[in-house]
Amino acid sequence: MKLPASLLDTLRTTFGPQGCFTDEAQRIAYAYDNSRHNAMPDAVVFAQEHMQIQALVQACREHRVPVIARGRGTNTTGATVPVEGGVVVSFERMNRILRIDPDNRLAVVEPGVLNGDLQRALAPHGFFWPPDPTSSPWCSVGGNLACNAAGPRTVKYGSPRENTLGLKAVAGTGEGFRCGTYTSKGATGYDLTRLLIGSEGTLALITEATLKLTPKPSGLRTLRATYHDVGSAAHAVARIMAQPVTPCALEFIDDVALKLAHDHGGEDVPLAGAMLMIEVDGEPDTLPSAVDAVSRAAQGEGLQELRVAQSSGETQSLWSARKALSPAQRTISPNKINEDVVVPVSHLPQLVEGIRQLSKKHDVLIVTFGHAGNGNLHVNLLPRDDAERERAHACLADVFALVISLEGTLSGEHGIGLVKRPFMPLALQESTLNLMRSVKAAFDPYGILNPGKLLP
């Protein structure tokens, strides 16, 4: 669409000559994200304060022009692609850590703060923010909140929803508001904070977050267990999660992934039917008993080897398989389809076996790994040509149907965005979707915030 001249004047006045761009080069850079989908925005603006966002949304509301919030574009679902044009607002310059308050175990940050930068700032205080996506060196806290993106530590410490106390935001009406608390307990009205987290910028634009901090444990032990087959490893996950010691990471890697990682990463990567990477944290005097408890649960039918790292160097060696996976997959398929489905932990064996059967049925290479401790597996379809790409998309529909049949859901941390939107009716009843549409209408009556995403 062509933006009205009066709207362009407002954008230039609000964001200044270095904060508003309509030239093609700038617009192309903000037309796509890590999903490889793309659509050209009509303008890109760079926010630096809350009042700018209010002025932006009010002006775009008046002209019925879409507004798409963007962090660093690391998401894989097309959630930040401006499919209907409009204005992309980047929060990358809104990147200040406003307050670190160890006494109250909280930090107040702007949405453009990188996850990795936040963790480094918290470390001298003895704290961390638990969400730790693989992309943490590059992804922003605002993006983590928008998609409820978590990572391996979720199994013990929870996702952004469990680790955020309050938010400041601007609704699609142009009204600014604050929700949540600065306290660890609160029972005052509806929990809008948890509602906004995971809403992918379709309800409001987050301009500030009050995050709940966790004291950093002083000890960490890493274990690696290899199994004869994927079923044995999946059953071991259920046993580990059924005993009292909760690991801070419990990662599953199937045999296909191990073979790829071995070919790419070398002899440090074991060849086996499946592998679990397990980490346990805590204080030094409690770690030995915790490691022993997890080790006993990991043992069972199909176990080939269980190793416990005795040094930081050995820890790095044990993690070599997981680190080699992403580059190994890229060598096979630049068009990798990366999904992050979730099932109850007790249903992991059926999920893993079902995916193996679908791989054979559709003749598509599938690599499975991920955060098995909470049933969140990354199912990576690796088509190598056009014919395989077509089969892969048919296979993906079957994967989602399998997940729903196992009482699972479509995403654990990547979100829905553009890519999974057509499958939402599989996961949710029409009456549930209608209630969500009503919530959307209350926050964004003109439908200008990130249109074409999340809700079918």
Tab-separated table of C-alpha atoms in Angstrom:
chain	number	residue	atom	x	y	z
A	1	MET	CA	0.000	0.000	0.000
A	2	LYS	CA	1.031	3.612	-0.426
A	3	LEU	CA	1.145	5.355	2.918
A	4	PRO	CA	-0.848	8.618	3.181
A	5	ALA	CA	1.336	11.725	3.114
A	6	SER	CA	-0.052	12.884	6.460
A	7	LEU	CA	0.945	9.571	8.090
A	8	LEU	CA	4.456	9.812	6.641
A	9	ASP	CA	4.753	13.337	8.011
A	10	THR	CA	3.737	12.074	11.461
A	11	LEU	CA	6.268	9.228	11.314
A	12	ARG	CA	9.097	11.561	10.298
A	13	THR	CA	8.189	14.044	13.005
A	14	THR	CA	7.863	11.350	15.678
A	15	PHE	CA	10.984	9.332	14.875
A	16	GLY	CA	13.240	11.934	13.249
A	17	PRO	CA	15.350	11.685	10.073
A	18	GLN	CA	17.482	8.850	11.491
A	19	GLY	CA	14.498	6.903	12.795
A	20	CYS	CA	12.138	6.690	9.814
A	21	PHE	CA	12.985	5.154	6.440
A	22	THR	CA	11.004	4.496	3.279
A	23	ASP	CA	13.865	3.735	0.867
A	24	GLU	CA	13.926	0.260	-0.647
A	25	ALA	CA	17.245	-0.847	0.860
A	26	GLN	CA	16.057	-0.295	4.427
A	27	ARG	CA	12.666	-1.816	3.767
A	28	ILE	CA	14.157	-4.988	2.253
A	29	ALA	CA	16.251	-5.541	5.389
A	30	TYR	CA	13.059	-5.674	7.485
A	31	ALA	CA	10.943	-7.650	5.016
A	32	TYR	CA	11.942	-11.120	6.278
A	33	ASP	CA	12.912	-13.112	9.345
A	34	ASN	CA	14.553	-16.473	10.010
A	35	SER	CA	11.544	-18.278	8.505
A	36	ARG	CA	12.738	-17.196	5.024
A	37	HIS	CA	9.260	-15.787	4.276
A	38	ASN	CA	9.249	-12.171	3.156
A	39	ALA	CA	6.945	-9.276	2.300
A	40	MET	CA	7.890	-5.637	1.820
A	41	PRO	CA	6.851	-3.085	4.447
A	42	ASP	CA	5.949	0.441	3.349
A	43	ALA	CA	8.099	2.073	6.025
A	44	VAL	CA	10.491	1.115	8.829
A	45	VAL	CA	10.767	3.118	12.042
A	46	PHE	CA	13.174	2.737	14.974
A	47	ALA	CA	11.634	3.338	18.376
A	48	GLN	CA	13.544	4.750	21.348
A	49	GLU	CA	10.775	5.485	23.864
A	50	HIS	CA	7.247	4.521	24.910
A	51	MET	CA	5.599	7.774	23.755
A	52	GLN	CA	6.820	7.201	20.203
A	53	ILE	CA	4.995	3.869	20.133
A	54	GLN	CA	1.790	5.507	21.345
A	55	ALA	CA	2.038	8.170	18.635
A	56	LEU	CA	2.795	5.511	16.004
A	57	VAL	CA	-0.162	3.288	16.879
A	58	GLN	CA	-2.563	6.236	17.150
A	59	ALA	CA	-1.536	7.527	13.726
A	60	CYS	CA	-1.694	4.089	12.089
A	61	ARG	CA	-5.047	3.402	13.736
A	62	GLU	CA	-6.439	6.605	12.227
A	63	HIS	CA	-5.336	5.522	8.737
A	64	ARG	CA	-5.993	1.755	9.252
A	65	VAL	CA	-2.366	0.954	8.468
A	66	PRO	CA	-0.761	-2.250	9.852
A	67	VAL	CA	1.943	-2.018	12.548
A	68	ILE	CA	4.375	-4.913	12.942
A	69	ALA	CA	6.701	-5.051	15.961
A	70	ARG	CA	10.141	-6.523	15.372
A	71	GLY	CA	13.025	-7.546	17.600
A	72	ARG	CA	16.025	-9.136	15.875
A	73	GLY	CA	14.114	-11.360	13.429
A	74	THR	CA	15.414	-14.703	14.768
A	75	ASN	CA	11.967	-16.342	14.891
A	76	THR	CA	11.246	-19.215	12.505
A	77	THR	CA	7.487	-18.852	11.982
A	78	GLY	CA	7.238	-15.656	9.940
A	79	ALA	CA	5.817	-13.799	12.952
A	80	THR	CA	7.505	-10.512	12.000
A	81	VAL	CA	6.944	-10.632	8.223
A	82	PRO	CA	4.718	-7.663	7.177
A	83	VAL	CA	2.380	-9.723	4.989
A	84	GLU	CA	-0.024	-6.796	4.492
A	85	GLY	CA	2.626	-4.089	4.224
A	86	GLY	CA	2.367	-1.179	6.621
A	87	VAL	CA	4.952	0.006	9.145
A	88	VAL	CA	7.564	-2.226	10.763
A	89	VAL	CA	8.678	-0.813	14.115
A	90	SER	CA	12.086	-2.088	15.182
A	91	PHE	CA	12.904	-2.088	18.894
A	92	GLU	CA	16.637	-2.695	18.418
A	93	ARG	CA	17.514	0.857	19.582
A	94	MET	CA	15.248	0.569	22.627
A	95	ASN	CA	17.813	-1.568	24.411
A	96	ARG	CA	18.439	-0.163	27.886
A	97	ILE	CA	18.533	-2.134	31.100
A	98	LEU	CA	16.671	0.362	33.277
A	99	ARG	CA	17.017	-1.285	36.675
A	100	ILE	CA	18.597	-4.311	38.325
A	101	ASP	CA	17.167	-4.870	41.805
A	102	PRO	CA	18.735	-7.927	43.493
A	103	ASP	CA	16.916	-7.279	46.791
A	104	ASN	CA	13.562	-7.735	45.074
A	105	ARG	CA	14.848	-10.239	42.515
A	106	LEU	CA	13.756	-8.220	39.489
A	107	ALA	CA	15.094	-6.312	36.519
A	108	VAL	CA	13.332	-3.702	34.390
A	109	VAL	CA	14.370	-3.674	30.734
A	110	GLU	CA	13.375	-2.278	27.371
A	111	PRO	CA	12.305	-4.833	24.743
A	112	GLY	CA	15.364	-4.421	22.519
A	113	VAL	CA	17.821	-5.706	25.154
A	114	LEU	CA	19.552	-8.846	23.881
A	115	ASN	CA	19.036	-11.917	26.027
A	116	GLY	CA	22.782	-12.561	26.182
A	117	ASP	CA	23.557	-8.963	27.170
A	118	LEU	CA	21.007	-9.194	29.984
A	119	GLN	CA	22.552	-12.404	31.325
A	120	ARG	CA	26.021	-10.809	31.347
A	121	ALA	CA	24.695	-7.757	33.207
A	122	LEU	CA	22.997	-9.961	35.823
A	123	ALA	CA	25.940	-12.304	36.432
A	124	PRO	CA	27.937	-9.960	38.768
A	125	HIS	CA	24.840	-9.736	40.967
A	126	GLY	CA	24.606	-13.542	41.214
A	127	PHE	CA	21.352	-13.771	39.251
A	128	PHE	CA	20.087	-14.862	35.838
A	129	TRP	CA	16.859	-14.683	33.812
A	130	PRO	CA	15.956	-18.325	33.088
A	131	PRO	CA	14.709	-18.140	29.449
A	132	ASP	CA	17.694	-19.162	27.294
A	133	PRO	CA	16.816	-19.784	23.621
A	134	THR	CA	19.609	-21.146	21.430
A	135	SER	CA	19.614	-17.723	19.750
A	136	SER	CA	20.230	-15.893	23.059
A	137	PRO	CA	23.364	-14.055	21.814
A	138	TRP	CA	21.243	-12.375	19.117
A	139	CYS	CA	17.564	-12.500	20.132
A	140	SER	CA	15.879	-9.728	22.081
A	141	VAL	CA	13.932	-9.988	25.321
A	142	GLY	CA	10.933	-8.460	23.538
A	143	GLY	CA	11.055	-11.255	20.973
A	144	ASN	CA	11.350	-13.850	23.755
A	145	LEU	CA	8.210	-12.387	25.344
A	146	ALA	CA	6.301	-12.112	22.067
A	147	CYS	CA	6.727	-15.822	21.307
A	148	ASN	CA	7.148	-17.119	24.882
A	149	ALA	CA	10.530	-18.397	23.672
A	150	ALA	CA	12.341	-20.379	26.319
A	151	GLY	CA	15.109	-22.970	25.790
A	152	PRO	CA	16.644	-25.909	27.698
A	153	ARG	CA	16.299	-24.399	31.178
A	154	THR	CA	12.506	-24.286	30.879
A	155	VAL	CA	12.279	-27.839	32.207
A	156	LYS	CA	13.301	-26.604	35.669
A	157	TYR	CA	12.787	-22.842	35.717
A	158	GLY	CA	9.858	-22.224	33.371
A	159	SER	CA	9.232	-20.079	30.295
A	160	PRO	CA	8.994	-16.253	30.010
A	161	ARG	CA	5.415	-16.468	31.318
A	162	GLU	CA	6.684	-17.836	34.630
A	163	ASN	CA	9.582	-15.395	34.761
A	164	THR	CA	7.912	-12.038	34.020
A	165	LEU	CA	6.230	-9.930	36.682
A	166	GLY	CA	4.785	-7.079	34.637
A	167	LEU	CA	4.736	-5.254	31.314
A	168	LYS	CA	4.282	-1.764	29.942
A	169	ALA	CA	2.658	-1.735	26.514
A	170	VAL	CA	0.534	0.062	23.919
A	171	ALA	CA	-2.708	-1.560	22.721
A	172	GLY	CA	-4.028	-1.394	19.166
A	173	THR	CA	-6.295	1.452	20.307
A	174	GLY	CA	-3.187	3.598	20.865
A	175	GLU	CA	-3.667	3.554	24.641
A	176	GLY	CA	-0.637	2.935	26.842
A	177	PHE	CA	-1.038	0.758	29.934
A	178	ARG	CA	0.874	-1.223	32.532
A	179	CYS	CA	-0.101	-4.704	33.729
A	180	GLY	CA	1.304	-7.057	36.327
A	181	THR	CA	3.214	-6.229	39.487
A	182	TYR	CA	6.643	-5.540	40.979
A	183	THR	CA	5.941	-8.263	43.546
A	184	SER	CA	6.336	-12.028	43.396
A	185	LYS	CA	2.678	-12.518	44.394
A	186	GLY	CA	-0.365	-10.752	43.055
A	187	ALA	CA	-4.109	-11.400	42.759
A	188	THR	CA	-5.500	-8.175	41.369
A	189	GLY	CA	-7.707	-8.567	38.329
A	190	TYR	CA	-7.077	-10.462	35.104
A	191	ASP	CA	-3.530	-11.614	34.369
A	192	LEU	CA	-2.883	-9.502	31.270
A	193	THR	CA	0.864	-10.038	31.577
A	194	ARG	CA	0.604	-13.744	30.787
A	195	LEU	CA	-1.941	-12.970	28.073
A	196	LEU	CA	0.393	-10.582	26.244
A	197	ILE	CA	3.353	-12.984	26.486
A	198	GLY	CA	3.113	-15.302	23.493
A	199	SER	CA	0.606	-13.092	21.658
A	200	GLU	CA	3.195	-12.258	18.946
A	201	GLY	CA	2.474	-8.529	18.845
A	202	THR	CA	-1.158	-9.036	17.843
A	203	LEU	CA	-2.668	-7.481	21.004
A	204	ALA	CA	-0.201	-4.794	22.093
A	205	LEU	CA	3.370	-3.614	21.612
A	206	ILE	CA	5.543	-4.212	24.683
A	207	THR	CA	7.695	-1.216	25.590
A	208	GLU	CA	9.056	-2.302	28.985
A	209	ALA	CA	9.281	-5.559	30.949
A	210	THR	CA	9.719	-6.271	34.640
A	211	LEU	CA	11.482	-9.631	34.807
A	212	LYS	CA	11.671	-12.071	37.690
A	213	LEU	CA	15.278	-13.034	38.459
A	214	THR	CA	16.628	-16.306	39.853
A	215	PRO	CA	19.799	-16.747	41.951
A	216	LYS	CA	22.496	-18.429	39.902
A	217	PRO	CA	23.434	-21.876	41.282
A	218	SER	CA	27.122	-22.235	42.079
A	219	GLY	CA	27.453	-25.792	40.753
A	220	LEU	CA	26.604	-27.586	37.515
A	221	ARG	CA	27.173	-31.183	36.400
A	222	THR	CA	26.717	-32.547	32.893
A	223	LEU	CA	25.792	-36.134	32.022
A	224	ARG	CA	25.516	-37.894	28.671
A	225	ALA	CA	23.610	-41.139	28.204
A	226	THR	CA	23.486	-43.144	24.968
A	227	TYR	CA	20.849	-45.755	24.216
A	228	HIS	CA	20.335	-48.657	21.858
A	229	ASP	CA	17.205	-47.083	20.345
A	230	VAL	CA	15.033	-43.983	20.507
A	231	GLY	CA	12.309	-45.756	22.449
A	232	SER	CA	14.699	-46.592	25.288
A	233	ALA	CA	15.852	-42.971	25.473
A	234	ALA	CA	12.279	-41.676	25.437
A	235	HIS	CA	11.309	-44.013	28.282
A	236	ALA	CA	14.376	-42.818	30.218
A	237	VAL	CA	13.149	-39.217	29.885
A	238	ALA	CA	9.851	-40.198	31.510
A	239	ARG	CA	11.724	-41.938	34.355
A	240	ILE	CA	14.011	-38.946	34.952
A	241	MET	CA	11.084	-36.537	35.097
A	242	ALA	CA	9.159	-38.799	37.472
A	243	GLN	CA	11.765	-38.631	40.284
A	244	PRO	CA	12.221	-35.666	42.677
A	245	VAL	CA	15.407	-34.104	41.248
A	246	THR	CA	14.503	-31.901	38.285
A	247	PRO	CA	17.400	-31.412	35.831
A	248	CYS	CA	18.022	-27.906	34.515
A	249	ALA	CA	18.412	-29.340	30.996
A	250	LEU	CA	17.291	-32.628	29.470
A	251	GLU	CA	17.948	-32.782	25.747
A	252	PHE	CA	17.056	-35.632	23.374
A	253	ILE	CA	18.912	-36.386	20.126
A	254	ASP	CA	17.813	-39.201	17.812
A	255	ASP	CA	20.003	-41.560	15.773
A	256	VAL	CA	19.649	-39.633	12.506
A	257	ALA	CA	20.765	-36.426	14.224
A	258	LEU	CA	23.714	-38.205	15.871
A	259	LYS	CA	24.891	-39.576	12.521
A	260	LEU	CA	24.709	-36.093	10.964
A	261	ALA	CA	26.526	-34.523	13.907
A	262	HIS	CA	29.178	-37.266	13.888
A	263	ASP	CA	29.863	-36.762	10.171
A	264	HIS	CA	30.142	-33.005	10.705
A	265	GLY	CA	31.630	-32.778	14.203
A	266	GLY	CA	33.987	-35.731	14.350
A	267	GLU	CA	34.759	-38.547	16.769
A	268	ASP	CA	33.647	-36.659	19.902
A	269	VAL	CA	30.058	-37.276	18.765
A	270	PRO	CA	28.969	-40.828	19.640
A	271	LEU	CA	27.008	-43.059	17.287
A	272	ALA	CA	24.017	-44.632	19.004
A	273	GLY	CA	20.296	-45.263	18.677
A	274	ALA	CA	19.639	-42.073	20.667
A	275	MET	CA	21.263	-39.830	23.238
A	276	LEU	CA	20.253	-37.734	26.232
A	277	MET	CA	22.174	-34.685	27.415
A	278	ILE	CA	21.383	-33.974	31.058
A	279	GLU	CA	22.453	-31.100	33.309
A	280	VAL	CA	21.878	-30.801	37.040
A	281	ASP	CA	22.551	-27.589	38.950
A	282	GLY	CA	22.624	-26.641	42.617
A	283	GLU	CA	25.001	-26.059	45.490
A	284	PRO	CA	28.177	-28.173	45.703
A	285	ASP	CA	27.085	-30.155	48.765
A	286	THR	CA	23.818	-31.237	47.139
A	287	LEU	CA	25.082	-31.947	43.616
A	288	PRO	CA	26.497	-35.469	44.171
A	289	SER	CA	23.194	-36.829	45.469
A	290	ALA	CA	21.294	-35.061	42.674
A	291	VAL	CA	23.596	-36.519	40.015
A	292	ASP	CA	23.204	-39.967	41.589
A	293	ALA	CA	19.401	-39.716	41.535
A	294	VAL	CA	19.291	-38.645	37.887
A	295	SER	CA	21.857	-41.312	36.948
A	296	ARG	CA	19.746	-44.065	38.506
A	297	ALA	CA	16.699	-42.870	36.587
A	298	ALA	CA	18.679	-42.753	33.332
A	299	GLN	CA	19.680	-46.379	33.704
A	300	GLY	CA	17.402	-49.040	32.339
A	301	GLU	CA	16.731	-51.186	29.337
A	302	GLY	CA	18.656	-50.048	26.272
A	303	LEU	CA	21.291	-47.931	28.055
A	304	GLN	CA	24.673	-48.226	26.338
A	305	GLU	CA	26.837	-45.715	28.196
A	306	LEU	CA	26.403	-43.093	30.910
A	307	ARG	CA	29.160	-40.523	31.342
A	308	VAL	CA	29.444	-37.728	33.889
A	309	ALA	CA	31.751	-34.820	32.969
A	310	GLN	CA	34.553	-34.243	35.466
A	311	SER	CA	35.852	-30.955	34.023
A	312	SER	CA	34.729	-28.005	31.933
A	313	GLY	CA	36.670	-29.402	28.983
A	314	GLU	CA	34.867	-32.716	29.235
A	315	THR	CA	31.546	-30.868	29.537
A	316	GLN	CA	32.251	-29.099	26.244
A	317	SER	CA	33.171	-32.445	24.687
A	318	LEU	CA	29.907	-34.028	25.847
A	319	TRP	CA	27.918	-31.143	24.314
A	320	SER	CA	29.732	-31.449	20.974
A	321	ALA	CA	26.914	-33.430	19.352
A	322	ARG	CA	24.290	-30.801	20.141
A	323	LYS	CA	26.508	-27.955	18.929
A	324	ALA	CA	27.308	-29.711	15.639
A	325	LEU	CA	23.651	-30.266	14.728
A	326	SER	CA	22.686	-26.918	13.202
A	327	PRO	CA	25.668	-26.608	10.820
A	328	ALA	CA	25.316	-30.294	9.927
A	329	GLN	CA	21.673	-29.836	8.907
A	330	ARG	CA	22.481	-26.789	6.804
A	331	THR	CA	24.892	-28.875	4.714
A	332	ILE	CA	22.034	-31.190	3.776
A	333	SER	CA	19.071	-28.855	3.371
A	334	PRO	CA	19.129	-25.071	3.182
A	335	ASN	CA	15.310	-25.358	3.093
A	336	LYS	CA	15.039	-27.070	6.472
A	337	ILE	CA	11.561	-27.025	8.024
A	338	ASN	CA	12.027	-26.611	11.775
A	339	GLU	CA	9.006	-27.274	14.012
A	340	ASP	CA	8.857	-27.432	17.818
A	341	VAL	CA	5.944	-29.581	18.842
A	342	VAL	CA	5.100	-30.565	22.439
A	343	VAL	CA	3.466	-33.636	23.979
A	344	PRO	CA	3.086	-34.819	27.582
A	345	VAL	CA	6.389	-36.399	28.643
A	346	SER	CA	4.814	-39.839	29.048
A	347	HIS	CA	3.809	-39.725	25.351
A	348	LEU	CA	7.318	-39.043	24.048
A	349	PRO	CA	7.937	-42.686	23.034
A	350	GLN	CA	4.809	-42.671	20.841
A	351	LEU	CA	5.747	-39.311	19.330
A	352	VAL	CA	9.282	-40.395	18.469
A	353	GLU	CA	8.124	-43.688	16.967
A	354	GLY	CA	5.302	-41.975	15.066
A	355	ILE	CA	7.706	-39.470	13.518
A	356	ARG	CA	9.963	-42.320	12.372
A	357	GLN	CA	6.987	-43.933	10.657
A	358	LEU	CA	5.998	-40.657	8.974
A	359	SER	CA	9.561	-40.192	7.736
A	360	LYS	CA	9.305	-43.579	5.991
A	361	LYS	CA	5.763	-42.984	4.740
A	362	HIS	CA	6.612	-39.668	3.064
A	363	ASP	CA	10.220	-40.560	2.188
A	364	VAL	CA	11.557	-37.408	3.851
A	365	LEU	CA	14.638	-37.216	6.071
A	366	ILE	CA	13.592	-36.089	9.578
A	367	VAL	CA	15.987	-35.201	12.391
A	368	THR	CA	14.494	-35.067	15.886
A	369	PHE	CA	16.046	-33.442	18.943
A	370	GLY	CA	15.096	-30.948	21.602
A	371	HIS	CA	13.967	-30.219	25.119
A	372	ALA	CA	12.656	-33.650	26.059
A	373	GLY	CA	12.269	-32.839	29.751
A	374	ASN	CA	9.037	-30.948	29.016
A	375	GLY	CA	8.075	-32.910	25.908
A	376	ASN	CA	9.191	-30.151	23.517
A	377	LEU	CA	10.871	-31.758	20.499
A	378	HIS	CA	12.252	-29.983	17.443
A	379	VAL	CA	11.167	-31.931	14.392
A	380	ASN	CA	13.402	-30.954	11.480
A	381	LEU	CA	12.327	-32.010	8.000
A	382	LEU	CA	15.259	-31.826	5.546
A	383	PRO	CA	14.005	-31.756	1.939
A	384	ARG	CA	16.774	-31.631	-0.655
A	385	ASP	CA	14.818	-30.851	-3.845
A	386	ASP	CA	11.422	-29.639	-5.031
A	387	ALA	CA	9.829	-33.108	-4.932
A	388	GLU	CA	11.010	-33.689	-1.368
A	389	ARG	CA	9.831	-30.198	-0.378
A	390	GLU	CA	6.318	-31.041	-1.568
A	391	ARG	CA	6.360	-34.337	0.356
A	392	ALA	CA	7.738	-32.568	3.416
A	393	HIS	CA	4.749	-30.205	3.616
A	394	ALA	CA	2.353	-33.156	3.393
A	395	CYS	CA	4.389	-34.896	6.080
A	396	LEU	CA	4.246	-31.813	8.309
A	397	ALA	CA	0.443	-31.911	8.366
A	398	ASP	CA	0.638	-35.536	9.499
A	399	VAL	CA	3.188	-34.609	12.190
A	400	PHE	CA	0.808	-32.004	13.627
A	401	ALA	CA	-2.104	-34.457	13.513
A	402	LEU	CA	0.019	-37.020	15.380
A	403	VAL	CA	0.953	-34.455	18.028
A	404	ILE	CA	-2.673	-33.461	18.637
A	405	SER	CA	-3.703	-37.132	18.884
A	406	LEU	CA	-1.122	-37.513	21.681
A	407	GLU	CA	-2.666	-34.613	23.656
A	408	GLY	CA	0.091	-32.280	22.516
A	409	THR	CA	0.198	-28.828	20.975
A	410	LEU	CA	1.656	-27.101	17.933
A	411	SER	CA	4.451	-25.073	19.515
A	412	GLY	CA	6.427	-24.853	22.718
A	413	GLU	CA	8.568	-21.797	22.029
A	414	HIS	CA	8.673	-20.842	18.336
A	415	GLY	CA	5.104	-19.563	18.298
A	416	ILE	CA	2.485	-19.756	15.531
A	417	GLY	CA	3.154	-16.731	13.324
A	418	LEU	CA	2.404	-17.194	9.666
A	419	VAL	CA	3.642	-20.756	9.203
A	420	LYS	CA	1.482	-22.651	11.727
A	421	ARG	CA	-1.584	-20.420	11.499
A	422	PRO	CA	-3.530	-22.760	9.135
A	423	PHE	CA	-3.141	-25.601	11.652
A	424	MET	CA	-4.626	-23.759	14.631
A	425	PRO	CA	-8.097	-25.376	14.191
A	426	LEU	CA	-6.395	-28.739	14.735
A	427	ALA	CA	-5.249	-27.652	18.172
A	428	LEU	CA	-8.149	-25.501	19.379
A	429	GLN	CA	-11.952	-25.716	19.232
A	430	GLU	CA	-13.782	-23.114	17.172
A	431	SER	CA	-15.401	-21.786	20.349
A	432	THR	CA	-11.937	-21.276	21.861
A	433	LEU	CA	-10.712	-19.513	18.721
A	434	ASN	CA	-13.780	-17.273	18.790
A	435	LEU	CA	-13.001	-16.224	22.368
A	436	MET	CA	-9.446	-15.417	21.261
A	437	ARG	CA	-10.835	-13.320	18.404
A	438	SER	CA	-12.955	-11.433	20.934
A	439	VAL	CA	-9.856	-10.721	23.029
A	440	LYS	CA	-8.078	-9.532	19.894
A	441	ALA	CA	-10.982	-7.206	19.084
A	442	ALA	CA	-10.891	-5.683	22.579
A	443	PHE	CA	-7.174	-4.882	22.387
A	444	ASP	CA	-7.018	-4.082	18.664
A	445	PRO	CA	-10.495	-3.225	17.322
A	446	TYR	CA	-9.236	-2.186	13.901
A	447	GLY	CA	-6.985	-5.199	13.416
A	448	ILE	CA	-3.852	-3.167	12.696
A	449	LEU	CA	-1.402	-5.055	14.953
A	450	ASN	CA	0.519	-7.759	13.062
A	451	PRO	CA	-2.386	-8.800	10.808
A	452	GLY	CA	-2.320	-12.249	9.199
A	453	LYS	CA	-0.633	-13.962	12.150
A	454	LEU	CA	-1.550	-16.378	14.914
A	455	LEU	CA	-5.350	-16.558	14.585
A	456	PRO	CA	-6.799	-18.233	11.485
